[in-house]
mmCIF file of C-alpha atoms and ligand atoms in Angstrom:
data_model
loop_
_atom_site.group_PDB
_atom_site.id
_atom_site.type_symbol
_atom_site.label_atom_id
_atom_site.label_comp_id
_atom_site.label_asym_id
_atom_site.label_seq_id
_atom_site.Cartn_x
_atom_site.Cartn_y
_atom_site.Cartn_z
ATOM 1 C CA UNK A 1 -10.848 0.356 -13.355
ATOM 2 C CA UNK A 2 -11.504 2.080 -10.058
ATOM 3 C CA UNK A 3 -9.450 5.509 -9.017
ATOM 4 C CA UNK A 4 -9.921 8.909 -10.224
ATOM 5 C CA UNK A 5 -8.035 8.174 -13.432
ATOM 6 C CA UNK A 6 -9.820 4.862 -14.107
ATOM 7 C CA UNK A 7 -10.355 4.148 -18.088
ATOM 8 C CA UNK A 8 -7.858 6.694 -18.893
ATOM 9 C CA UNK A 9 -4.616 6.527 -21.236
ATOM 10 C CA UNK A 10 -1.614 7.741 -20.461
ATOM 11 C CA UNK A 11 2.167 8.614 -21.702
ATOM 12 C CA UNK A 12 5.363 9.473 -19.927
ATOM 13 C CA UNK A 13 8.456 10.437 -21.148
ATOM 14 C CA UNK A 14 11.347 9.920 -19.219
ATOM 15 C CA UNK A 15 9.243 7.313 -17.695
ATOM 16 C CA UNK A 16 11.756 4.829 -17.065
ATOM 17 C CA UNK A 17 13.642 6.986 -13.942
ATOM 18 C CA UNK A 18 13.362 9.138 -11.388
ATOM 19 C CA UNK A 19 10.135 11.614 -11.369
ATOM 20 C CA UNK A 20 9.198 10.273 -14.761
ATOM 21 C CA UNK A 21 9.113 6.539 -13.151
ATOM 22 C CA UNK A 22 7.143 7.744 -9.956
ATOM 23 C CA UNK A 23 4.534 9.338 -12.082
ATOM 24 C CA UNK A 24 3.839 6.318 -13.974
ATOM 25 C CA UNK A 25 3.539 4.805 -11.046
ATOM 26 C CA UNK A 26 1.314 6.912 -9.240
ATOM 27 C CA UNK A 27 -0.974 7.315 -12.853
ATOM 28 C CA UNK A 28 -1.709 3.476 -12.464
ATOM 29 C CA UNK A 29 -2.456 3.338 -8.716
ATOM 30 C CA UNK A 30 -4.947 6.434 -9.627
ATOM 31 C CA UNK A 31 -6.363 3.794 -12.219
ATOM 32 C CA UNK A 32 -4.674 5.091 -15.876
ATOM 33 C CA UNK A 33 -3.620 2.750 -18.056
ATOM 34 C CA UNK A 34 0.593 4.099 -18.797
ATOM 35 C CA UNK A 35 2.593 3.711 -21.531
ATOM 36 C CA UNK A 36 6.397 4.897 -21.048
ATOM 37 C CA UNK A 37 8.934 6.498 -23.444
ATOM 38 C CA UNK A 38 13.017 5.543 -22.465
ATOM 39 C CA UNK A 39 15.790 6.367 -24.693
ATOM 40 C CA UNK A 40 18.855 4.170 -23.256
ATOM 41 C CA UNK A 41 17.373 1.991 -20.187
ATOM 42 C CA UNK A 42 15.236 -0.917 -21.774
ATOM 43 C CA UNK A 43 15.496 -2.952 -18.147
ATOM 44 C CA UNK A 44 14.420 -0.294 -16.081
ATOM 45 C CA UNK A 45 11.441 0.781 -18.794
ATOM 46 C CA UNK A 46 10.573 -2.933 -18.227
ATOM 47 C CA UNK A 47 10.670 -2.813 -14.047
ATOM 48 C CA UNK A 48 8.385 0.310 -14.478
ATOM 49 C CA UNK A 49 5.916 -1.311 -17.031
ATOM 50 C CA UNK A 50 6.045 -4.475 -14.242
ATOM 51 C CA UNK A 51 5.014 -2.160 -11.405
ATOM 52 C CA UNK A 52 2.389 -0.511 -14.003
ATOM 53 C CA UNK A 53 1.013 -3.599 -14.244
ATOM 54 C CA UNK A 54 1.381 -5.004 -10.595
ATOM 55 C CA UNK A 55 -1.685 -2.106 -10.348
ATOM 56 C CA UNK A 56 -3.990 -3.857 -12.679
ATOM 57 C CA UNK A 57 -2.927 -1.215 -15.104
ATOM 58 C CA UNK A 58 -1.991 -1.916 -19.069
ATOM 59 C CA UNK A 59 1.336 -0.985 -19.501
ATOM 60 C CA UNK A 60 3.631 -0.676 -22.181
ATOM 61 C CA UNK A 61 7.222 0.757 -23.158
ATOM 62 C CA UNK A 62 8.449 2.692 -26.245
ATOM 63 C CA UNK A 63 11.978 3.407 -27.215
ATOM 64 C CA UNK A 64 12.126 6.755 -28.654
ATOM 65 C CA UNK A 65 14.653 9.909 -28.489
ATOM 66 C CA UNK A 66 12.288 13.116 -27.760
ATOM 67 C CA UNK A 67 14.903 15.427 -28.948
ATOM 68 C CA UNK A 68 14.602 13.437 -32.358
ATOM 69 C CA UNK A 69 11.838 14.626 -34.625
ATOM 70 C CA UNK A 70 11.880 11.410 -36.745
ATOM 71 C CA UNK A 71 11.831 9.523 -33.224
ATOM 72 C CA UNK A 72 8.826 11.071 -32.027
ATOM 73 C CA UNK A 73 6.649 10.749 -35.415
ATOM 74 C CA UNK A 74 7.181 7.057 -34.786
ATOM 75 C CA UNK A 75 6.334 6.759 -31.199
ATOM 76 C CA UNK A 76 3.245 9.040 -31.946
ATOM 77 C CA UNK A 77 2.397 6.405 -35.087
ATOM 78 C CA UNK A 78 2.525 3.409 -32.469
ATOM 79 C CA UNK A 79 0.567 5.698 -29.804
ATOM 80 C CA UNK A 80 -2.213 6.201 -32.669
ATOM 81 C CA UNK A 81 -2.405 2.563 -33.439
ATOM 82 C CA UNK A 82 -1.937 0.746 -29.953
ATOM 83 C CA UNK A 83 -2.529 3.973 -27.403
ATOM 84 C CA UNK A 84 -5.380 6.014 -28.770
ATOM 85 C CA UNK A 85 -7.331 7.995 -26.868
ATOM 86 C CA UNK A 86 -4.433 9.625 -25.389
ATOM 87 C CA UNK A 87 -5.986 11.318 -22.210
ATOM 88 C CA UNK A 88 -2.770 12.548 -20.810
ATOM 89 C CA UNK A 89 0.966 13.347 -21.767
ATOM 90 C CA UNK A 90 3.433 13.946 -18.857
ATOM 91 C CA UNK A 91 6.726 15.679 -20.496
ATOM 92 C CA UNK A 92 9.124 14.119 -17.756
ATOM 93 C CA UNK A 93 12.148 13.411 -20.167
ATOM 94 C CA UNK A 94 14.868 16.060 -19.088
ATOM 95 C CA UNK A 95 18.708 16.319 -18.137
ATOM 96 C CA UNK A 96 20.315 19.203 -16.027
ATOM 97 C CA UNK A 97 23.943 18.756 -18.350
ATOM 98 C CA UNK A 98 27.444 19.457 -17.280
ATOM 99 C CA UNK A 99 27.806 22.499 -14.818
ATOM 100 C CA UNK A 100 30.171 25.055 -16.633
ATOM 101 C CA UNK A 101 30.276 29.012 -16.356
ATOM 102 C CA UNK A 102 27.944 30.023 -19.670
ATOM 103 C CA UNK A 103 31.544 31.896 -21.207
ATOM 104 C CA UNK A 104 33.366 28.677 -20.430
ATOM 105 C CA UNK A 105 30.541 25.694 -21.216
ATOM 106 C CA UNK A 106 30.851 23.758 -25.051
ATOM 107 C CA UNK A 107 27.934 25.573 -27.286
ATOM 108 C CA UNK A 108 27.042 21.712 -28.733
ATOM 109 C CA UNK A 109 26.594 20.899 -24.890
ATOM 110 C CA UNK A 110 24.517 23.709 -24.238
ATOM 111 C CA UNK A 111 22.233 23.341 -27.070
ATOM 112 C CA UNK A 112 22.362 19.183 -26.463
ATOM 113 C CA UNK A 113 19.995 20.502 -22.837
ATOM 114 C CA UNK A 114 17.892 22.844 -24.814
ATOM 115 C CA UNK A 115 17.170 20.083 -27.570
ATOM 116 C CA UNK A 116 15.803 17.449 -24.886
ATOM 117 C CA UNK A 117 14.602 19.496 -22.312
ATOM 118 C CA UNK A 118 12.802 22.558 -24.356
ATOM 119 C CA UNK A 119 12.464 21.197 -28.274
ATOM 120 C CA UNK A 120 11.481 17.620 -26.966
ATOM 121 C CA UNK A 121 8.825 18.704 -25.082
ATOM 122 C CA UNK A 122 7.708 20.856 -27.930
ATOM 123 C CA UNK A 123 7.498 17.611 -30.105
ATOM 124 C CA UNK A 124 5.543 15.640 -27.826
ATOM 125 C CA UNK A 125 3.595 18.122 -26.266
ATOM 126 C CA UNK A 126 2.623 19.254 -30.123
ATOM 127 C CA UNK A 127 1.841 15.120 -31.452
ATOM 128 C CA UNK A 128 -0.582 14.783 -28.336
ATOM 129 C CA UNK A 129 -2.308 18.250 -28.871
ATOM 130 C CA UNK A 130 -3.386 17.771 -32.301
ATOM 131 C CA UNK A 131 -5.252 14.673 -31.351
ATOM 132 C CA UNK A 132 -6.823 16.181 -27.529
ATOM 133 C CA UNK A 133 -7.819 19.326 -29.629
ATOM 134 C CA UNK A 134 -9.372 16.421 -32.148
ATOM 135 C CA UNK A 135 -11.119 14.629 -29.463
ATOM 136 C CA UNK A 136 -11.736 17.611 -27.279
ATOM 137 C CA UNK A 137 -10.517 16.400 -24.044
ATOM 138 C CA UNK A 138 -7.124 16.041 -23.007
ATOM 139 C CA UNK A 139 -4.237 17.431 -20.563
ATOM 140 C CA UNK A 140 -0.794 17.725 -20.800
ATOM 141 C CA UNK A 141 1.542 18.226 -18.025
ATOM 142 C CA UNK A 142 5.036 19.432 -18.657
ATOM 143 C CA UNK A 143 7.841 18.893 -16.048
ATOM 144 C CA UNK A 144 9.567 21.929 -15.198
ATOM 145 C CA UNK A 145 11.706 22.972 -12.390
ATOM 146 C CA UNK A 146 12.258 25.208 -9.539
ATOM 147 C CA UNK A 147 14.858 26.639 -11.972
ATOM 148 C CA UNK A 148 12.109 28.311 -14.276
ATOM 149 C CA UNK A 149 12.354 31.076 -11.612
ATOM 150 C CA UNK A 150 15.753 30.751 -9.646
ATOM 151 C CA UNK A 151 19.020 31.322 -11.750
ATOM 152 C CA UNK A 152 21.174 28.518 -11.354
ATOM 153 C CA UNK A 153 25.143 28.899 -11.770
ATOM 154 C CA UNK A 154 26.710 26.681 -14.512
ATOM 155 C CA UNK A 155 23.492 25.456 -15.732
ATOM 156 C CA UNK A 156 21.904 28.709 -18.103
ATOM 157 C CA UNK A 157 20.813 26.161 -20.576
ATOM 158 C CA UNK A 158 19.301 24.475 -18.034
ATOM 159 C CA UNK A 159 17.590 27.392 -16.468
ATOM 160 C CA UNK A 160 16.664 28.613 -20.121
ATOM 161 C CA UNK A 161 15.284 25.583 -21.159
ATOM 162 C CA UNK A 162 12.981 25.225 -17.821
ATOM 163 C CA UNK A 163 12.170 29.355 -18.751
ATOM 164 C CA UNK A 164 11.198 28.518 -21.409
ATOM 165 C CA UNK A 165 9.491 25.428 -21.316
ATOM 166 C CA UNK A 166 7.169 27.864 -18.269
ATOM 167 C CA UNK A 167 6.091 30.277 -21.201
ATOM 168 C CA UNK A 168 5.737 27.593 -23.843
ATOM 169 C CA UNK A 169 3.337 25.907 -21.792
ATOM 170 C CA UNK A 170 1.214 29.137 -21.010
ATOM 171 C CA UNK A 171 1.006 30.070 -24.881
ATOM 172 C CA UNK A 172 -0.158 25.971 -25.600
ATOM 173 C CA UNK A 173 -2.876 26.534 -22.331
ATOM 174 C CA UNK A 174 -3.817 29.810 -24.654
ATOM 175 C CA UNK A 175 -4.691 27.828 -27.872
ATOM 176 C CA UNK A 176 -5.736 24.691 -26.186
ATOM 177 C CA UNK A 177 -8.913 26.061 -23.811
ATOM 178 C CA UNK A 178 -11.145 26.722 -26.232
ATOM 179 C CA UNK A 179 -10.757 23.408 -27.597
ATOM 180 C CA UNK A 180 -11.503 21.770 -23.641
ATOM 181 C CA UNK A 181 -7.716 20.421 -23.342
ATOM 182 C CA UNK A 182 -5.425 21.748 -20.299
ATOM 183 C CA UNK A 183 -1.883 22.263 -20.353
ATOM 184 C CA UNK A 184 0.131 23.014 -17.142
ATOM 185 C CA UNK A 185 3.600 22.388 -15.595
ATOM 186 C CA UNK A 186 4.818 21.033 -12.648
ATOM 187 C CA UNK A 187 7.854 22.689 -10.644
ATOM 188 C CA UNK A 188 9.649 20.226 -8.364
ATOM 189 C CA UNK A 189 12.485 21.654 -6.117
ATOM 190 C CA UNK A 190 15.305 19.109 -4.822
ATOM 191 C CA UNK A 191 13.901 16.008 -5.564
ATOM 192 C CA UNK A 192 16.470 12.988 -4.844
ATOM 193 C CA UNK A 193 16.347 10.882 -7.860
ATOM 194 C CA UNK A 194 19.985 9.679 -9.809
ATOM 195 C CA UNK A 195 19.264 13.281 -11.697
ATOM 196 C CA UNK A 196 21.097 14.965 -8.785
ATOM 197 C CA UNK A 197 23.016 12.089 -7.008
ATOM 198 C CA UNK A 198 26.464 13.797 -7.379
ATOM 199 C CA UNK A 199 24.953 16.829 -4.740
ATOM 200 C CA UNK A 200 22.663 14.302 -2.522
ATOM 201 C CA UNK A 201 25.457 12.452 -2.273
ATOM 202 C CA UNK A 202 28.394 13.640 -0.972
ATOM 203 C CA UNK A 203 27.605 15.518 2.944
ATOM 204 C CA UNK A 204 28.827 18.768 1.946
ATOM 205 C CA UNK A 205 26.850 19.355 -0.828
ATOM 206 C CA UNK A 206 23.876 18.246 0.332
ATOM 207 C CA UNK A 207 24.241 20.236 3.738
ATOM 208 C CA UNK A 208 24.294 23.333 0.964
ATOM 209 C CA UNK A 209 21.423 21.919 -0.505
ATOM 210 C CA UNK A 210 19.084 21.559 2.194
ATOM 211 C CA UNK A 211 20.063 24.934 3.425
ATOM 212 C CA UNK A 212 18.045 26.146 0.657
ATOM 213 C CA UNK A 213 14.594 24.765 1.586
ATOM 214 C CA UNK A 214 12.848 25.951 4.613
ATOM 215 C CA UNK A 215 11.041 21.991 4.907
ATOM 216 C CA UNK A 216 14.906 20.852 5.207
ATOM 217 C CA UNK A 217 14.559 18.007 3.130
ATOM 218 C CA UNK A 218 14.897 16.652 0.227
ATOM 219 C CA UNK A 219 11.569 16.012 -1.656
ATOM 220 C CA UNK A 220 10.687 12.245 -2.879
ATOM 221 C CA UNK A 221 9.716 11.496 -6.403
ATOM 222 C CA UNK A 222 6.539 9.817 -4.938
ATOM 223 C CA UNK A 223 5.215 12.924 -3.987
ATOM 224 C CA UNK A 224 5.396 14.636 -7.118
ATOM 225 C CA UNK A 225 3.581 11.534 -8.451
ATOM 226 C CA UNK A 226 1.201 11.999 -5.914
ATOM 227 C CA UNK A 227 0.818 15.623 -7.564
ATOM 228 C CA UNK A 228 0.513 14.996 -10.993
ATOM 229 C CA UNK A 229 -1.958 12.607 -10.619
ATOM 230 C CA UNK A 230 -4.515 14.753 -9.172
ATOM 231 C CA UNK A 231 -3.620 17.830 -12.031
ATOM 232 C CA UNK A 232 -4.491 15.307 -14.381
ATOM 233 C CA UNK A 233 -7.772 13.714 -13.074
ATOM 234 C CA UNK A 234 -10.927 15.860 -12.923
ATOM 235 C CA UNK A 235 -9.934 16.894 -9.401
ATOM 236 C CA UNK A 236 -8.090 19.619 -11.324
ATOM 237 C CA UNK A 237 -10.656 20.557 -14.228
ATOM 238 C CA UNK A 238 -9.926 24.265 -13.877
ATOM 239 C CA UNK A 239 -6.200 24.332 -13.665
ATOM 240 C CA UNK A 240 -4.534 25.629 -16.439
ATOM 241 C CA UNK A 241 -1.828 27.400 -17.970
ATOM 242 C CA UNK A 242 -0.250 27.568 -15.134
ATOM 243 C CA UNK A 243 3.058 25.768 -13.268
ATOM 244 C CA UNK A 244 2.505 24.262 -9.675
ATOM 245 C CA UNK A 245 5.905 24.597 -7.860
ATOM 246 C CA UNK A 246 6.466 21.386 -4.832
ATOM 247 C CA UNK A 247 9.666 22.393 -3.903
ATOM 248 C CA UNK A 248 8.956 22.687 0.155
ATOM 249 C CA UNK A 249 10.039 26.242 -0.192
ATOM 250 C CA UNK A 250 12.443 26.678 -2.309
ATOM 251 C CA UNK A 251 11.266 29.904 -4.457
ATOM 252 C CA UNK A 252 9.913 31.463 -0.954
ATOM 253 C CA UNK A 253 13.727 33.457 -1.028
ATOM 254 C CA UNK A 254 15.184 31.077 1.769
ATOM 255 C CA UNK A 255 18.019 33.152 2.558
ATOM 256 C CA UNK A 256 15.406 35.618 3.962
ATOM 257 C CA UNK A 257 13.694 33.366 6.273
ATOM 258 C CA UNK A 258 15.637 34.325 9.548
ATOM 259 C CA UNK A 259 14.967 38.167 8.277
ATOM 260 C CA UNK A 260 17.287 40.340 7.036
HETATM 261 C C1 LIG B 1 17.418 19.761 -11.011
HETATM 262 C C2 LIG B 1 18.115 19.108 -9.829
HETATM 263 C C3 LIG B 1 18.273 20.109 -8.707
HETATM 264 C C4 LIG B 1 16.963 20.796 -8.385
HETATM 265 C C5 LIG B 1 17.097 21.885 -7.331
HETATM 266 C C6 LIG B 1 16.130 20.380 -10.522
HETATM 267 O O1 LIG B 1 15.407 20.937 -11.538
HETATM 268 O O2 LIG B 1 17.162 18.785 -12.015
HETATM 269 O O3 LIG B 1 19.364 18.626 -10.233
HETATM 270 O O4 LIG B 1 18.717 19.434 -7.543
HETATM 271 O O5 LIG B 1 16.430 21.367 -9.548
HETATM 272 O O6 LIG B 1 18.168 22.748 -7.585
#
């Protein structure tokens, strides 16, 4: 397989919408072979493994719940007996949750974000190390957010859990270099997947929206695909630790950009 990810194996969580679907996408036209994790959509985890394979890439689909310990020992079983070596792991599974003031919000909602965003990461993230640190090779790529930096009213799980996810991924990149694995994160901004349809979709909110990055538009889930291709081939070997932000501007402080 030609492409600068040719002969390598990859996973995606979340891989059946949005950024997660892109990536896979983009992971087979740079040559990996992808295998996708969805929790609810089995038809549109089966249009993704299609257009895997419309690449001249193996693909393959796996139901599994991240936030579910029990669910993620069993996808890692079936990644160790029909996926191994796992060259890459792209934690892409997320969910922003209900907007509500943090003294107003449900605690079981709250901790419902932190559980698939933050702990499900963890449990992938932690499966796919222990065999890269095995095989010493490896990277894993965590999806963050814009919102790792910028607070973000009625969503402080969601901020916390992208805060977190930032430093978790530093302290993995710690233990994992001397063992020749990387671990980064990616940062999109507004990206206009079904995530964030409610805001993209109605004018007034998405006036607001694109008032807050200097590019004035909306970013495509392509071109973080685009992205996390190259931090997983070699073209990245010396990235690590570290969380690359495409947001066209979004954490430059817009409201400064006309002074102030
Ligand atoms: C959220 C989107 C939001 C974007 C910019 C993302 O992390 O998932 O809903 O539009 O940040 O605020």
């Amino acid at each position: 397989m030609s492409g600068s990810l040719g002969g390598k194996r990859a996973l995606v969580t979340g891989g059946d919408s949005g950024i997660g679907a892109a990536v896979s996408l983009a992971l087979a036209v740079a040559g990996a072979d992808v295998a996708i994790v969805y929790n609810r959509d089995e038809v549109a985890a089966a249009e993704v493994v299609k257009g895997i394979e419309a690449n001249g890439a193996k693909g393959l689909s796996v139901q599994a719940n991240v936030a579910e310990v029990g669910d993620v020992d069993r996808l890692f079983e079936t990644v160790a007996s029909e996926w191994a070596p796992l060259d890459i792991l792209v934690c892409s599974a997320g969910i922003d949750g209900h907007a509500a003031l943090s003294w107003e919000g449900d605690p079981e909602a709250w901790l419902t974000v932190i559980k698939v965003n933050l702990f499900g990461t963890y449990l992938c993230a932690r499966k796919a190390l222990a065999q890269m640190v095995e095989q010493k090779s490896g990277v894993v790529i965590n999806i963050s957010s814009v919102h790792e930096v910028i607070p973000w009213t009625g969503f402080s799980a969601y901020t916390a859990s992208k805060a977190g996810m930032s430093m978790m991924t530093k302290t993995m990149a710690q233990e994992a270099a001397e063992h020749g694995v990387r671990v980064l994160a990616v940062g999109p901004g507004a990206i206009q997947t079904p995530i964030n349809q409610n805001v993209w979709g109605d004018p007034v909110g998405l006036k607001d929206l694109l008032d807050k990055i200097p590019f004035g538009r909306m970013g495509t889930p392509e071109e973080i695909g685009r992205l996390v291709a190259v931090l997983a081939s070699d073209d990245a070997s010396y990235v690590t630790g570290t969380t690359v932000f495409a947001d066209g501007g979004m954490t430059l402080f817009p409201g400064f950009r006309h002074g102030g």
